[in-house]
CSV table of C-alpha atoms in Angstrom, one decimal:
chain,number,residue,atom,x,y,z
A,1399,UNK,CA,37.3,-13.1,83.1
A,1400,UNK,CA,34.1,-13.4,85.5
A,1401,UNK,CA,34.7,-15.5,88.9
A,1402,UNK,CA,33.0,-19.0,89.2
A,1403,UNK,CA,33.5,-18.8,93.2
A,1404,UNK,CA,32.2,-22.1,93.9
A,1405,UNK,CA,35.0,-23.8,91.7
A,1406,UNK,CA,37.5,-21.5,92.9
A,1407,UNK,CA,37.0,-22.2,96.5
A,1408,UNK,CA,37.3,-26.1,95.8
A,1409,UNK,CA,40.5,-25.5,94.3
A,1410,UNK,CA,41.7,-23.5,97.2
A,1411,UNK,CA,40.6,-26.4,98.7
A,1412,UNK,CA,42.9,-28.6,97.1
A,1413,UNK,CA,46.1,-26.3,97.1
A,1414,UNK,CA,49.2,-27.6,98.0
A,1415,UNK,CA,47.7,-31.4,98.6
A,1416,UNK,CA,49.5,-34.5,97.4
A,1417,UNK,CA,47.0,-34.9,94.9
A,1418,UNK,CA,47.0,-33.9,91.3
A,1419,UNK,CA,44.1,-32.1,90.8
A,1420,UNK,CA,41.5,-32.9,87.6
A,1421,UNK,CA,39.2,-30.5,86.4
A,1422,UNK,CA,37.3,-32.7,83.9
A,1423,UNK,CA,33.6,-32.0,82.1
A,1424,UNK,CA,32.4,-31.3,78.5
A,1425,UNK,CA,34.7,-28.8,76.3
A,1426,UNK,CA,34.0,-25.5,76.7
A,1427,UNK,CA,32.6,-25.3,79.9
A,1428,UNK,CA,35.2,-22.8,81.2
A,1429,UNK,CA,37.8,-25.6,82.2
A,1430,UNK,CA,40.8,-23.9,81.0
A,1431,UNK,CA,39.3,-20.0,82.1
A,1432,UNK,CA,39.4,-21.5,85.9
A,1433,UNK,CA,42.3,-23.1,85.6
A,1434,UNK,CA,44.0,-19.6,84.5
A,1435,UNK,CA,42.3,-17.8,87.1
A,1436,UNK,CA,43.8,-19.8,89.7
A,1437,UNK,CA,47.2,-19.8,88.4
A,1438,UNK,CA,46.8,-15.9,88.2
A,1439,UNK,CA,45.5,-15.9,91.8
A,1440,UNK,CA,48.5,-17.8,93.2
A,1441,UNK,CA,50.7,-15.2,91.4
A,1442,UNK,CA,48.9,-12.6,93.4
A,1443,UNK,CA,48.9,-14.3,97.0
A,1444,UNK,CA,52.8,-13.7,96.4
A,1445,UNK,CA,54.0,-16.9,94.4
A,1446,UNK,CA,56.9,-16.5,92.5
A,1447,UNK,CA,56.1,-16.7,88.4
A,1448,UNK,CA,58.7,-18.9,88.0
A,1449,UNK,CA,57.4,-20.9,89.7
A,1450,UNK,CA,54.6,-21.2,87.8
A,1451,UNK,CA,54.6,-23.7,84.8
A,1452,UNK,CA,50.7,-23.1,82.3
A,1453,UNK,CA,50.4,-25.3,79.4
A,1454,UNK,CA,47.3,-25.3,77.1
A,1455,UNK,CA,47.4,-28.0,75.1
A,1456,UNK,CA,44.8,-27.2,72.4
A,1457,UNK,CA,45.8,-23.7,72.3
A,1458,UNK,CA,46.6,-22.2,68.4
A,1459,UNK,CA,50.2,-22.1,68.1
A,1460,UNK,CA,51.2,-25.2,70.0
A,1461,UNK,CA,52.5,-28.3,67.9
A,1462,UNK,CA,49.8,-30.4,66.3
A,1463,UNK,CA,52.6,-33.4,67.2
A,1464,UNK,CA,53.3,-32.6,71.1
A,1465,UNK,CA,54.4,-34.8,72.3
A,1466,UNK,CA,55.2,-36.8,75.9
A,1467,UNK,CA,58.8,-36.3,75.7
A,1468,UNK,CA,58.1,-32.7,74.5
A,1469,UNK,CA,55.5,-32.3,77.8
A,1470,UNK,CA,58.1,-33.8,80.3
A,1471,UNK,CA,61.0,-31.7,78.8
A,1472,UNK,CA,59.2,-28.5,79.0
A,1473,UNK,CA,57.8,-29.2,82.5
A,1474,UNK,CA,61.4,-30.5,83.9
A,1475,UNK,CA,62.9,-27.2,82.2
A,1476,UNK,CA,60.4,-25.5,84.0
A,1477,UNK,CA,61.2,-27.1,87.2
A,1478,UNK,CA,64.6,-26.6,87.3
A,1479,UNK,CA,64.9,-23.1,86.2
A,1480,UNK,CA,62.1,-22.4,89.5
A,1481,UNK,CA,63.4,-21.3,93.2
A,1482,UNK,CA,63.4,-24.8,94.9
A,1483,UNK,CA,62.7,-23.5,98.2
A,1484,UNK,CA,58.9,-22.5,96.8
A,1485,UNK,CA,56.2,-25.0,95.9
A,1486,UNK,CA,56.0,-25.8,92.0
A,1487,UNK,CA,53.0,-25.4,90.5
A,1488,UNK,CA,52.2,-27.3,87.0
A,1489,UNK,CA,49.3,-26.8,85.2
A,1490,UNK,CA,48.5,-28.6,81.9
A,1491,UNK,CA,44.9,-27.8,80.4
A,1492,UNK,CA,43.0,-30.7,78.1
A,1493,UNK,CA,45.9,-33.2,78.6
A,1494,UNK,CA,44.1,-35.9,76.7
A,1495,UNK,CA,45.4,-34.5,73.8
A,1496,UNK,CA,49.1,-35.7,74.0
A,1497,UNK,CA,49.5,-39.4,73.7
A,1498,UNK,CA,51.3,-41.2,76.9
A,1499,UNK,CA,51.0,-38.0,79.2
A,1500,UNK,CA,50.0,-40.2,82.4
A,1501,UNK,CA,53.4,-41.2,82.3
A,1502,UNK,CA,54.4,-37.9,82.0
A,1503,UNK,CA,52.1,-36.8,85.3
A,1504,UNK,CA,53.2,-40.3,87.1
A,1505,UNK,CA,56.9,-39.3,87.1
A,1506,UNK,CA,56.7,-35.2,87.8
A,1507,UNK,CA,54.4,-35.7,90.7
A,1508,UNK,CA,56.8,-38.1,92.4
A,1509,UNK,CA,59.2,-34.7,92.4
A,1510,UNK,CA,59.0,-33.0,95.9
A,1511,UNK,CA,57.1,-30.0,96.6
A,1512,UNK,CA,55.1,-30.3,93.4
A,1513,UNK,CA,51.8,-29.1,92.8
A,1514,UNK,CA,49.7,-30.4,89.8
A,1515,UNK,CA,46.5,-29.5,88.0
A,1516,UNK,CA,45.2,-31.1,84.5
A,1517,UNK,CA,42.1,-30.5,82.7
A,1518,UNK,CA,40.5,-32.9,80.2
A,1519,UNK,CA,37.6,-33.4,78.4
A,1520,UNK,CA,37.3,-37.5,77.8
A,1521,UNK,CA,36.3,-39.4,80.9
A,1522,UNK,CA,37.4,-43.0,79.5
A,1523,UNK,CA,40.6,-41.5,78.8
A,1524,UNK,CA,40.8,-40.0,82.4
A,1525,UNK,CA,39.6,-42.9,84.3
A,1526,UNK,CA,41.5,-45.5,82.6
A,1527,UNK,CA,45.2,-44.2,82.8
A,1528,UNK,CA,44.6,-42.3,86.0
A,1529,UNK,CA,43.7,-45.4,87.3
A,1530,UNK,CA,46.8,-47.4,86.0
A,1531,UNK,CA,49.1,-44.9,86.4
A,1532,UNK,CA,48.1,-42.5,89.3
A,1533,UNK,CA,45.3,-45.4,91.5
A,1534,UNK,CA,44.7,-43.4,94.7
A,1535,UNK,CA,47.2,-40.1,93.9
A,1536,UNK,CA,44.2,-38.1,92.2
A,1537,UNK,CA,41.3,-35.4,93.0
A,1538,UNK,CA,38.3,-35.2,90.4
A,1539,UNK,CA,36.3,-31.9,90.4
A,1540,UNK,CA,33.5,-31.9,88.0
A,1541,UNK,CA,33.1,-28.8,85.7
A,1542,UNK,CA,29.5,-28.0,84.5
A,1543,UNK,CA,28.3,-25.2,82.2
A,1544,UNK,CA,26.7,-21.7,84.0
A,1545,UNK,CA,24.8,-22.4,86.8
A,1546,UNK,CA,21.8,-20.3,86.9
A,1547,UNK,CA,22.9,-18.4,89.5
A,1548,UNK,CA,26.6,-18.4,87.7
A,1549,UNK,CA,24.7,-17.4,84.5
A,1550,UNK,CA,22.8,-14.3,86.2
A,1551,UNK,CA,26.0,-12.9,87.3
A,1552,UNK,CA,27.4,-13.0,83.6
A,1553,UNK,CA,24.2,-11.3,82.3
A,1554,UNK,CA,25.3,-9.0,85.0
A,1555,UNK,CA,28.5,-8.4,83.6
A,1556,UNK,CA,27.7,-8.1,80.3
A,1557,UNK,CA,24.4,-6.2,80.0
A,1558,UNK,CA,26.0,-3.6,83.1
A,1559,UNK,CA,23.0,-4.6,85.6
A,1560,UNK,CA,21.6,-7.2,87.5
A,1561,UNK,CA,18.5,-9.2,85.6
A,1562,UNK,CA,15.4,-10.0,87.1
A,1563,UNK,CA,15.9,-13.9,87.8
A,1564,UNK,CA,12.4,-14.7,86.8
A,1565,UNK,CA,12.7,-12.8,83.5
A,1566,UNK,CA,15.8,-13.8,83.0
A,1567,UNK,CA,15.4,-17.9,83.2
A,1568,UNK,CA,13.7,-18.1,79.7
A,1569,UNK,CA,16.7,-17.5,77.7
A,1570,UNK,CA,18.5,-19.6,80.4
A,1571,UNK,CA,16.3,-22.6,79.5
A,1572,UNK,CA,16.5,-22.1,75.8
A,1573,UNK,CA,20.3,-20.9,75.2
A,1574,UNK,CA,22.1,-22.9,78.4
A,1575,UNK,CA,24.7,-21.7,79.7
A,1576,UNK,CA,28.1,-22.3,78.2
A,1577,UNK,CA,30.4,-19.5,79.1
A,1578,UNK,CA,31.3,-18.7,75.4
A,1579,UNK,CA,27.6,-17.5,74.6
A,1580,UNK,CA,28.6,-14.3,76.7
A,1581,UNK,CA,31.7,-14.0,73.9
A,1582,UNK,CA,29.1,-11.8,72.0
A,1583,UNK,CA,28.0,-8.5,72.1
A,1584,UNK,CA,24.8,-9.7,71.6
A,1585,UNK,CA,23.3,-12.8,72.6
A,1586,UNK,CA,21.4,-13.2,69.3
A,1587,UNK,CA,20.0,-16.7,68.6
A,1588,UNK,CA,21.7,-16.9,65.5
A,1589,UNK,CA,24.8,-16.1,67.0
A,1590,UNK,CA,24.2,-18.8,70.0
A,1591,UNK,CA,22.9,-21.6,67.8
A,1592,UNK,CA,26.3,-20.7,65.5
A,1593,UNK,CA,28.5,-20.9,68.9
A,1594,UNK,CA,26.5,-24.7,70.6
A,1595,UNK,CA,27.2,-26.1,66.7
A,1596,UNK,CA,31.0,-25.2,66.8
A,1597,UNK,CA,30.7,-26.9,70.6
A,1598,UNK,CA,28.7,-29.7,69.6
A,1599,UNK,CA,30.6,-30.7,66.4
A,1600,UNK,CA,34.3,-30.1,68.1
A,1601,UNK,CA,33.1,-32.4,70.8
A,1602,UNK,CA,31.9,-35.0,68.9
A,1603,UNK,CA,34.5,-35.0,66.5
A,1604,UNK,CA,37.6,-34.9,68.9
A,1605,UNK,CA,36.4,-36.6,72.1
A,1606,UNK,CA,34.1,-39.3,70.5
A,1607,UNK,CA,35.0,-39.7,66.9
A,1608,UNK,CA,38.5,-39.8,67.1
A,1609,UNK,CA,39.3,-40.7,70.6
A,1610,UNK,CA,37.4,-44.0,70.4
A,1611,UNK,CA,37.6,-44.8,66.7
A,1612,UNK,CA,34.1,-44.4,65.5
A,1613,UNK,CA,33.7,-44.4,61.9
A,1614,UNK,CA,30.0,-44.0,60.9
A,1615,UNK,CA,29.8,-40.0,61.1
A,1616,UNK,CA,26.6,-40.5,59.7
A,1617,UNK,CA,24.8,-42.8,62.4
A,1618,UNK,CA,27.0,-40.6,65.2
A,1619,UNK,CA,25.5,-37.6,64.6
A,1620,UNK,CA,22.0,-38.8,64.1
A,1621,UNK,CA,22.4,-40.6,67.0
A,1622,UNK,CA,23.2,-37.7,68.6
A,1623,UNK,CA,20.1,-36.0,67.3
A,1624,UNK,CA,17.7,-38.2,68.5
A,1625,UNK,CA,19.3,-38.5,72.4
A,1626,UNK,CA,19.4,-35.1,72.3
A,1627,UNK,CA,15.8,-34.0,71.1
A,1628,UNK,CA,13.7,-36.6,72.9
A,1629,UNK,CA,15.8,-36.4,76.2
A,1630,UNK,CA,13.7,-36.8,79.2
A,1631,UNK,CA,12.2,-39.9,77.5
A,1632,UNK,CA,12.5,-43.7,78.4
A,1633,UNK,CA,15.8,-45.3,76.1
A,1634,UNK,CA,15.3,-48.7,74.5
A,1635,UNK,CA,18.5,-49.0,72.0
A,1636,UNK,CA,15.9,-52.4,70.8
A,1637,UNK,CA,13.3,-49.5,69.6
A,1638,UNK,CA,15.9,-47.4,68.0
A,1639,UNK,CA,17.7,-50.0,65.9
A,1640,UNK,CA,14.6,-50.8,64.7
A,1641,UNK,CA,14.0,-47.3,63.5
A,1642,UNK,CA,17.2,-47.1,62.3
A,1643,UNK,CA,16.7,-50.4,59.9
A,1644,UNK,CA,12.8,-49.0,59.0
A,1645,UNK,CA,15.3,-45.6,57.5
A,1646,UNK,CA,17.5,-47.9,55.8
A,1647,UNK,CA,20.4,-47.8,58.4
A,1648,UNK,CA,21.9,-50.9,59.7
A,1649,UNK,CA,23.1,-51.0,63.2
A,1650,UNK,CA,22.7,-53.9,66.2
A,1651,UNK,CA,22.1,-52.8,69.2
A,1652,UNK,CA,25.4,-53.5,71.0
A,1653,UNK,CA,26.9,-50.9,68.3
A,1654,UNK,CA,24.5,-48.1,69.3
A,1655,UNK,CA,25.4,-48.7,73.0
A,1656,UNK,CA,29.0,-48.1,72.3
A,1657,UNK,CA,28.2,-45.2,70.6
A,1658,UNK,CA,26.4,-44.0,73.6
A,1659,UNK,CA,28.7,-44.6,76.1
A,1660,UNK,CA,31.6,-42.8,73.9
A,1661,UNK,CA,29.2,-40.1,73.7
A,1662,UNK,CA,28.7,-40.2,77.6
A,1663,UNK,CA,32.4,-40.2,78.1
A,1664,UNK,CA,32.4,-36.8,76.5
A,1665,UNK,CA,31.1,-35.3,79.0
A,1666,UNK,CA,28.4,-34.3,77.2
A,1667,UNK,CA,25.4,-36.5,78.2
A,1668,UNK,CA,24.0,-38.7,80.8
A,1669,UNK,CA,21.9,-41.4,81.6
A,1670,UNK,CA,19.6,-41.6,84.7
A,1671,UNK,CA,18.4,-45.2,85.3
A,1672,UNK,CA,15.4,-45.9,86.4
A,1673,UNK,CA,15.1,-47.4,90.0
A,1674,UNK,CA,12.0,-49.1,92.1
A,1675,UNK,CA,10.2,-46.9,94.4
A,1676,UNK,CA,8.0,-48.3,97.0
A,1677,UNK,CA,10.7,-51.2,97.9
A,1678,UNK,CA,9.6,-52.9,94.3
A,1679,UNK,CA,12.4,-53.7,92.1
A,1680,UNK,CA,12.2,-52.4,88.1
A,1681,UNK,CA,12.7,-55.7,86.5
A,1682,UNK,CA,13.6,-54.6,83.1
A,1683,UNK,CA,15.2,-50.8,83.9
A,1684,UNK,CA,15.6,-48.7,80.8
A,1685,UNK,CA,17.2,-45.2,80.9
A,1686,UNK,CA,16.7,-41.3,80.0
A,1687,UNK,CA,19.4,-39.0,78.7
A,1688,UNK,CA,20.0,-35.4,79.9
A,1689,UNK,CA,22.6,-33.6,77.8
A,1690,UNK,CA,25.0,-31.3,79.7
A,1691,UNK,CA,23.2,-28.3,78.7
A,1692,UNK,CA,19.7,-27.6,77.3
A,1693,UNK,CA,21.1,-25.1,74.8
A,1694,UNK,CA,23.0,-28.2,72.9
A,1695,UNK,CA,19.7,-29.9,73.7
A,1696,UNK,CA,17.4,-27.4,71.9
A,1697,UNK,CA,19.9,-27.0,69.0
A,1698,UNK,CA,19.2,-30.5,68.3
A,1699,UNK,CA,15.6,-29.5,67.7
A,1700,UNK,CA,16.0,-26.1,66.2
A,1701,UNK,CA,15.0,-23.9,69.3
A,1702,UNK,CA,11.6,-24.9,69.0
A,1703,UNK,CA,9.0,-24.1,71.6
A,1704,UNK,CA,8.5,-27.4,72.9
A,1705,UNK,CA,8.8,-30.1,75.0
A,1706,UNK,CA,9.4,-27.2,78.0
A,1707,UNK,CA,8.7,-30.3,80.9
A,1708,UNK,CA,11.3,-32.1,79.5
A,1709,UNK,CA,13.5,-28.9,79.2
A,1710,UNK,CA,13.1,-28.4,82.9
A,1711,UNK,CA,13.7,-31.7,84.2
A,1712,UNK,CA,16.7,-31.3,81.9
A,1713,UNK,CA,18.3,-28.0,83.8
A,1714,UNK,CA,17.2,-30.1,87.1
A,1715,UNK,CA,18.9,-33.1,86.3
A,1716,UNK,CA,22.1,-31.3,85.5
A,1717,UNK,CA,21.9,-28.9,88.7
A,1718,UNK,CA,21.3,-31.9,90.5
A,1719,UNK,CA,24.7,-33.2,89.4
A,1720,UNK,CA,26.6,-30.1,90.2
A,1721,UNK,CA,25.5,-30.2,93.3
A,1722,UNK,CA,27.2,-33.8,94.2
A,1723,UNK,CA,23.7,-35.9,93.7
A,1724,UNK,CA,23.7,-39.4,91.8
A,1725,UNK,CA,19.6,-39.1,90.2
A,1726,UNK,CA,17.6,-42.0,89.0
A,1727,UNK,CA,13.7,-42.0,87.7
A,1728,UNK,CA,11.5,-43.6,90.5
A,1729,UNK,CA,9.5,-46.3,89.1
A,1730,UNK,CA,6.2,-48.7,90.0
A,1731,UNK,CA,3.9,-50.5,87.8
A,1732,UNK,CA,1.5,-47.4,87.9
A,1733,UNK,CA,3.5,-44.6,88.8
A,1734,UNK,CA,6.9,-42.4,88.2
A,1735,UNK,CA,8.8,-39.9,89.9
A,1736,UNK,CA,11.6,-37.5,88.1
A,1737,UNK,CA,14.2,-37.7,90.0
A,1738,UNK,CA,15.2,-40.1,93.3
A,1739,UNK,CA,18.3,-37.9,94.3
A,1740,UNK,CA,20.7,-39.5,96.7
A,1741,UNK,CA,23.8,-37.9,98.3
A,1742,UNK,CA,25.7,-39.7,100.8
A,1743,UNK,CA,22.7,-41.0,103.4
A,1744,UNK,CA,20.5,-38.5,101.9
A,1745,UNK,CA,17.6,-38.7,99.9
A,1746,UNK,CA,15.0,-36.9,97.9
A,1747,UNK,CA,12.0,-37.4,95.8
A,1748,UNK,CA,11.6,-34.6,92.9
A,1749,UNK,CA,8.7,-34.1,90.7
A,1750,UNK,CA,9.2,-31.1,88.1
A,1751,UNK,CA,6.5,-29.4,86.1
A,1752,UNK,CA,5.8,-26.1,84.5
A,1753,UNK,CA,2.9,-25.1,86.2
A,1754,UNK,CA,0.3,-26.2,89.0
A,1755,UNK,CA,-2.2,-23.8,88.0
A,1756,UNK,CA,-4.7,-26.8,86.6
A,1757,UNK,CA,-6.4,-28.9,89.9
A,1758,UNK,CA,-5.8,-32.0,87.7
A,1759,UNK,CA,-2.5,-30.8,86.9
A,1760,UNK,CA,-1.6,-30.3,90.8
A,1761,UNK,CA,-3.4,-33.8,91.6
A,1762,UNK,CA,-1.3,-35.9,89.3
A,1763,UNK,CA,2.4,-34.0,90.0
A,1764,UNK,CA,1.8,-35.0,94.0
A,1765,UNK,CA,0.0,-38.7,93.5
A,1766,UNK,CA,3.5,-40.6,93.0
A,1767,UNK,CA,5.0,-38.4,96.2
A,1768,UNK,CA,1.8,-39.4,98.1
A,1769,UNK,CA,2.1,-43.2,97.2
A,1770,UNK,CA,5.9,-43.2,99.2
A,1771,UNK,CA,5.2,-43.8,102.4
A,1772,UNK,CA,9.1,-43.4,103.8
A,1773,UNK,CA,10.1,-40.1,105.9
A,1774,UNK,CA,12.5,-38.8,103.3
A,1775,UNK,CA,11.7,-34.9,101.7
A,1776,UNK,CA,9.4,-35.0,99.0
A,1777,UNK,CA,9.7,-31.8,96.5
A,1778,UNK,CA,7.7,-30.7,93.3
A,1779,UNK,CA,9.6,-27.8,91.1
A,1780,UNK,CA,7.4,-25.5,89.8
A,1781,UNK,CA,7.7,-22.6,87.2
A,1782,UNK,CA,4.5,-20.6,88.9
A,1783,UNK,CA,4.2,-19.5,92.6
A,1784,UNK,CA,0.7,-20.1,93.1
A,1785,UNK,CA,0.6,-23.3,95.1
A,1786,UNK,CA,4.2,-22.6,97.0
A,1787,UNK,CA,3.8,-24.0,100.4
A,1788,UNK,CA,3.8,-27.6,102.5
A,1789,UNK,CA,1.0,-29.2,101.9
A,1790,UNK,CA,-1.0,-31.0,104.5
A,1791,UNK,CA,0.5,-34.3,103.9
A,1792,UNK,CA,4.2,-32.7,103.7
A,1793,UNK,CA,5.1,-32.0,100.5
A,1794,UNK,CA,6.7,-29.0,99.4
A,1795,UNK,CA,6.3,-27.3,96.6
A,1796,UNK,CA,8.8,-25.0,95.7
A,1797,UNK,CA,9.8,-22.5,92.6
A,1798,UNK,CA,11.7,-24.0,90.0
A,1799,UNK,CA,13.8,-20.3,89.8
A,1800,UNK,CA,14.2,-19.7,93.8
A,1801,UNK,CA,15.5,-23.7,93.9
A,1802,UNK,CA,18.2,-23.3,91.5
A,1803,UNK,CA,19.6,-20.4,93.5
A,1804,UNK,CA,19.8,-22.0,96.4
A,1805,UNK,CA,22.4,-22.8,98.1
């Protein structure tokens, strides 16, 4: 198993806090791989295995009818067969999957010196009885696919050397970067577009499908299609019901909203509103989607070479999100900016393009920066290095590659 330090430190973070701990994000992201890395690395800083209580839900030869009762037994066995005078640790990976387990989780945390970690991969489920049963008691880490960086180093590891990062990001932008791509020997495309359709299908089927009750397969999955291969774009769920009735398909607009949002609770796309820039207010806001991961985004439009500005502002939008920003699109009535990043009393303005190379090009990208007359940093992402720099007027223009491995 490859190390993801930056998820490991937060956990070490966390350890031994009254909180349970909630590793949550899109299946398949390497959830249940950290969560089994830590458990191993507490048995090697000296914690006694019996103390140690792993549970994979989803896992082949567990009970398709687990149930509560059956999760609370096994822990409290657990529990009581463990040396009392050590810290307990519980850890229960995709816990969604067992009907009534936040009463379960309520009741074993209450138990002195108890340590607990859950994984899960539906965020209504999550937030709703985490809320009711746990309000104030929990810590949410966010679990993304491969960074870029995270994605070089398991390159590394599997090819035996180090890649050249600019060489490299090509296949990073059209594959992504869920862990299991790196199960091959072989990262053939046929192979990867095999492994984001087993993904994409067991993600819509058991955390949207089923979870919420969705019935029209059909209009889910091309629903799906259409988020996914025109991501990047302005949303108006008016516009697509009416395609959607010009094909013969019947569906009002408050149904394809709840079929977004069950799809956004999957972890496996989200929305960035649009926001006024300037001090002027949008007055009717619409939205763009960014799925979790441009390989599931290209899958949806057969790996063709195209659309590479929306690509980027895809793997920016994400990285953006792993690194604790909330992103909206900057609008005015003449003007748009990617990405308005705020964290905490920080902000950002981010324009992302493939290249500068073109004077008209380089004019356009920086106009919308140029028109924002507060003190806050002002960015354009870039795939060439031929304008890097500050320019006079103090916008920087950095590469898109050097960026994402950043700190």
């Amino acid at each position: 198993m490859i190390q993801r330090p930056s998820y490991q430190r937060i956990l070490e973070e966390y350890r031994d806090t009254e909180q349970v701990k909630v590793l949550q994000g899109v299946r398949r992201c390497g959830k249940s791989t950290l969560l089994e890395m830590f458990r191993d690395s507490l048995v090697e800083d000296g914690v006694n295995p019996g103390n140690v209580f792993y549970k994979r839900l989803d896992a082949l030869g567990e009970p398709l009818d687990y149930s509560a009762q059956a999760l609370l037994d096994d822990m409290v066995a657990a529990l009581q067969a463990s040396d009392r005078n050590q810290r307990f640790y519980a850890f229960v990976d995709e816990i969604q999957d067992v009907e009534g387990w936040e009463r379960v989780i309520r009741r074993f945390h209450t138990e002195r010196g108890v340590d607990v970690y859950l994984t899960g991969s539906n965020a209504h489920m999550l937030s709703s009885d985490l809320a009711t049963h746990l309000s104030g008691r929990t810590t949410r880490i966010d679990v993304f696919p491969l960074s870029f960086g995270e994605y070089l180093e398991f390159v590394k590891a599997s090819d035996g050397k180090s890649p050249d990062p600019d060489a490299a990001f090509p296949e990073y932008l059209s594959h992504g970067g869920m862990p299991s791509i790196f199960s091959f020997k072989e990262r053939k495309r046929e192979l990867v577009q095999r492994e984001l359709s087993s993904i994409t299908d067991t993600v819509l089927f058991n955390d949207v499908a089923m979870r919420v009750g969705l019935r029209d397969a059909a209009l889910l999955d091309k629903l799906v299609t259409y988020l996914f291969s025109t991501s990047g774009n302005l949303f108006s769920a008016r516009k697509v019901t009416g395609a959607l009735r010009s094909a013969g398909r019947k569906a009002s607009v408050e149904t394809i909203e709840n079929y977004i949002a069950a799809i956004e609770q999957a972890y496996i796309l989200y929305a960035c509103p649009q926001t006024g820039i300037m001090g002027k207010e949008v007055l009717s806001p619409l939205r763009k989607f960014y799925p979790v991961d441009t390989g599931l985004r290209n899958l949806a439009i057969g790996f063709a070479q195209r659309d590479i500005g929306a690509q980027l502002e895809n793997v920016v939008f994400v990285e953006l999100l792993r690194r604790g920003h909330v992103s909206e699109v900057g609008a005015s009535p003449t003007s748009e900016v990617d990405f308005v990043a705020r964290r905490y009393d920080e902000k950002q303005y981010i324009q992302v393009c493939a290249s500068l190379l073109e004077e008209g090009v380089f004019q356009r990208e920086l106009a919308p920066l140029r028109k924002i007359a507060d003190g806050f940093p002002k960015i354009v992402l870039t795939l060439d290095r031929s304008r890097t720099g500050i320019t006079e007027d103090g916008i920087r223009i950095v590469s898109l590659v050097d960026w994402l491995l950043a700190d």
